[in-house]
GROMACS .gro file of C-alpha atoms in nm:
model
  131
    1MET     CA    1   1.277   2.968  -3.466
    2LEU     CA    2   0.927   3.111  -3.460
    3LEU     CA    3   0.783   2.766  -3.526
    4LYS     CA    4   0.977   2.617  -3.232
    5ASN     CA    5   0.850   2.892  -3.001
    6ILE     CA    6   0.492   2.833  -3.111
    7ALA     CA    7   0.528   2.458  -3.052
    8LEU     CA    8   0.673   2.522  -2.705
    9ILE     CA    9   0.391   2.760  -2.617
   10LEU     CA   10   0.133   2.503  -2.731
   11LEU     CA   11   0.293   2.228  -2.523
   12LEU     CA   12   0.315   2.445  -2.214
   13GLY     CA   13  -0.039   2.567  -2.269
   14THR     CA   14  -0.171   2.212  -2.254
   15GLY     CA   15   0.006   2.147  -1.924
   16MET     CA   16   0.266   1.915  -2.071
   17VAL     CA   17   0.626   1.964  -1.968
   18VAL     CA   18   0.864   1.908  -2.257
   19SER     CA   19   1.116   1.704  -2.060
   20GLY     CA   20   0.864   1.479  -1.883
   21CYS     CA   21   0.544   1.427  -2.080
   22SER     CA   22   0.319   1.183  -1.901
   23ARG     CA   23   0.020   0.997  -2.025
   24GLN     CA   24  -0.329   1.030  -1.882
   25VAL     CA   25  -0.395   0.721  -1.669
   26SER     CA   26  -0.742   0.568  -1.681
   27TYR     CA   27  -0.895   0.401  -1.377
   28GLN     CA   28  -1.100   0.162  -1.593
   29ASN     CA   29  -0.829   0.072  -1.846
   30ASP     CA   30  -0.508   0.098  -1.644
   31VAL     CA   31  -0.568   0.083  -1.267
   32LEU     CA   32  -0.863  -0.156  -1.233
   33PRO     CA   33  -0.691  -0.441  -1.422
   34ILE     CA   34  -0.390  -0.414  -1.188
   35LEU     CA   35  -0.617  -0.427  -0.884
   36GLN     CA   36  -0.812  -0.721  -1.027
   37GLY     CA   37  -0.495  -0.921  -1.081
   38ALA     CA   38  -0.319  -0.845  -0.755
   39CYS     CA   39  -0.572  -0.734  -0.494
   40PHE     CA   40  -0.916  -0.881  -0.549
   41SER     CA   41  -0.846  -1.212  -0.375
   42CYS     CA   42  -0.852  -1.019  -0.045
   43HIS     CA   43  -1.011  -0.682  -0.122
   44VAL     CA   44  -1.358  -0.747  -0.268
   45ALA     CA   45  -1.694  -0.748  -0.093
   46GLY     CA   46  -1.750  -1.051   0.127
   47GLU     CA   47  -1.536  -1.236   0.375
   48GLY     CA   48  -1.206  -1.109   0.235
   49ALA     CA   49  -1.310  -0.748   0.268
   50GLN     CA   50  -1.422  -0.803   0.626
   51ASN     CA   51  -1.074  -0.928   0.711
   52ALA     CA   52  -0.888  -0.666   0.508
   53GLY     CA   53  -1.118  -0.374   0.582
   54LEU     CA   54  -1.078  -0.225   0.234
   55ILE     CA   55  -1.283  -0.296  -0.077
   56LEU     CA   56  -1.101  -0.225  -0.403
   57SER     CA   57  -1.356  -0.365  -0.648
   58SER     CA   58  -1.503  -0.026  -0.737
   59HIS     CA   59  -1.377   0.329  -0.755
   60SER     CA   60  -1.628   0.451  -0.496
   61SER     CA   61  -1.546   0.179  -0.242
   62MET     CA   62  -1.173   0.234  -0.289
   63MET     CA   63  -1.212   0.608  -0.239
   64ALA     CA   64  -1.419   0.543   0.075
   65GLY     CA   65  -1.114   0.377   0.227
   66THR     CA   66  -1.130   0.193   0.558
   67LYS     CA   67  -1.277   0.255   0.902
   68MET     CA   68  -0.961   0.449   0.972
   69GLY     CA   69  -1.015   0.684   0.678
   70PRO     CA   70  -0.925   0.730   0.312
   71VAL     CA   71  -0.636   0.537   0.159
   72ILE     CA   72  -0.606   0.773  -0.138
   73VAL     CA   73  -0.540   1.145  -0.132
   74PRO     CA   74  -0.628   1.258  -0.486
   75GLY     CA   75  -0.337   1.451  -0.630
   76SER     CA   76  -0.078   1.316  -0.385
   77ALA     CA   77   0.048   0.960  -0.410
   78ALA     CA   78   0.311   1.043  -0.147
   79SER     CA   79   0.028   1.108   0.101
   80SER     CA   80  -0.177   0.804  -0.004
   81THR     CA   81  -0.163   0.490   0.208
   82LEU     CA   82  -0.249   0.273  -0.094
   83TYR     CA   83   0.058   0.393  -0.281
   84LEU     CA   84   0.283   0.363   0.024
   85VAL     CA   85   0.189   0.000   0.088
   86ILE     CA   86   0.224  -0.113  -0.275
   87SER     CA   87   0.554   0.071  -0.326
   88HIS     CA   88   0.705  -0.086  -0.013
   89ASN     CA   89   0.754   0.245   0.165
   90VAL     CA   90   0.614   0.104   0.490
   91ASP     CA   91   0.694  -0.170   0.738
   92PRO     CA   92   0.725  -0.504   0.552
   93LYS     CA   93   0.446  -0.647   0.770
   94ILE     CA   94   0.190  -0.424   0.598
   95GLN     CA   95   0.329  -0.418   0.243
   96MET     CA   96   0.081  -0.516  -0.025
   97PRO     CA   97   0.020  -0.752  -0.173
   98PRO     CA   98   0.137  -0.971   0.115
   99HIS     CA   99   0.400  -1.225   0.024
  100HIS     CA  100   0.234  -1.563   0.082
  101SER     CA  101   0.412  -1.854  -0.084
  102ASP     CA  102   0.089  -2.056  -0.113
  103LYS     CA  103  -0.087  -1.773  -0.296
  104MET     CA  104   0.218  -1.694  -0.511
  105ALA     CA  105   0.198  -2.047  -0.651
  106GLN     CA  106  -0.153  -1.957  -0.772
  107GLY     CA  107  -0.030  -1.630  -0.926
  108GLU     CA  108  -0.153  -1.418  -0.637
  109GLY     CA  109   0.045  -1.229  -0.375
  110LYS     CA  110   0.327  -1.140  -0.611
  111PRO     CA  111   0.468  -0.790  -0.569
  112LEU     CA  112   0.349  -0.542  -0.827
  113SER     CA  113   0.595  -0.458  -1.102
  114GLN     CA  114   0.756  -0.116  -1.096
  115GLU     CA  115   0.550  -0.027  -1.403
  116GLN     CA  116   0.227  -0.118  -1.220
  117ILE     CA  117   0.332   0.083  -0.914
  118ASP     CA  118   0.423   0.380  -1.134
  119THR     CA  119   0.085   0.358  -1.310
  120ILE     CA  120  -0.107   0.372  -0.982
  121LYS     CA  121   0.118   0.653  -0.856
  122LEU     CA  122   0.059   0.857  -1.171
  123TRP     CA  123  -0.317   0.795  -1.154
  124ILE     CA  124  -0.328   0.917  -0.792
  125ASP     CA  125  -0.110   1.219  -0.873
  126GLN     CA  126  -0.345   1.300  -1.164
  127GLY     CA  127  -0.637   1.318  -0.921
  128ALA     CA  128  -0.748   0.952  -0.885
  129ASN     CA  129  -1.039   1.012  -1.121
  130ASN     CA  130  -1.306   0.757  -1.208
  131ASN     CA  131  -1.219   0.768  -1.577
   0.00000   0.00000   0.00000
């Protein structure tokens, strides 16, 4: 019994909840590859970024957001425009990535998987760090 209590105290002391342990999400290893595969055709520096108004090719440019303001609120995916548009919690006209049949044939424009959406959500909720 004492050993179980010590283990519980150690888990709680590290900030991990026993019933819902979550992994630390890395921008470089987890988030950036998702963005590269699904977003870079429109959201990198150059002509695409001028049309889209958001550059996602670096952490700093992503955190800068658009002319209208930030698209990420560190610590709150529910308040982050980026999360809302990829999770389809907005008008279908502005969901990302856009569903273009010509781009889908090239492997672009496909909706993100639930796992990819959850990864970005968790990263934002963890503070959207450049890690």
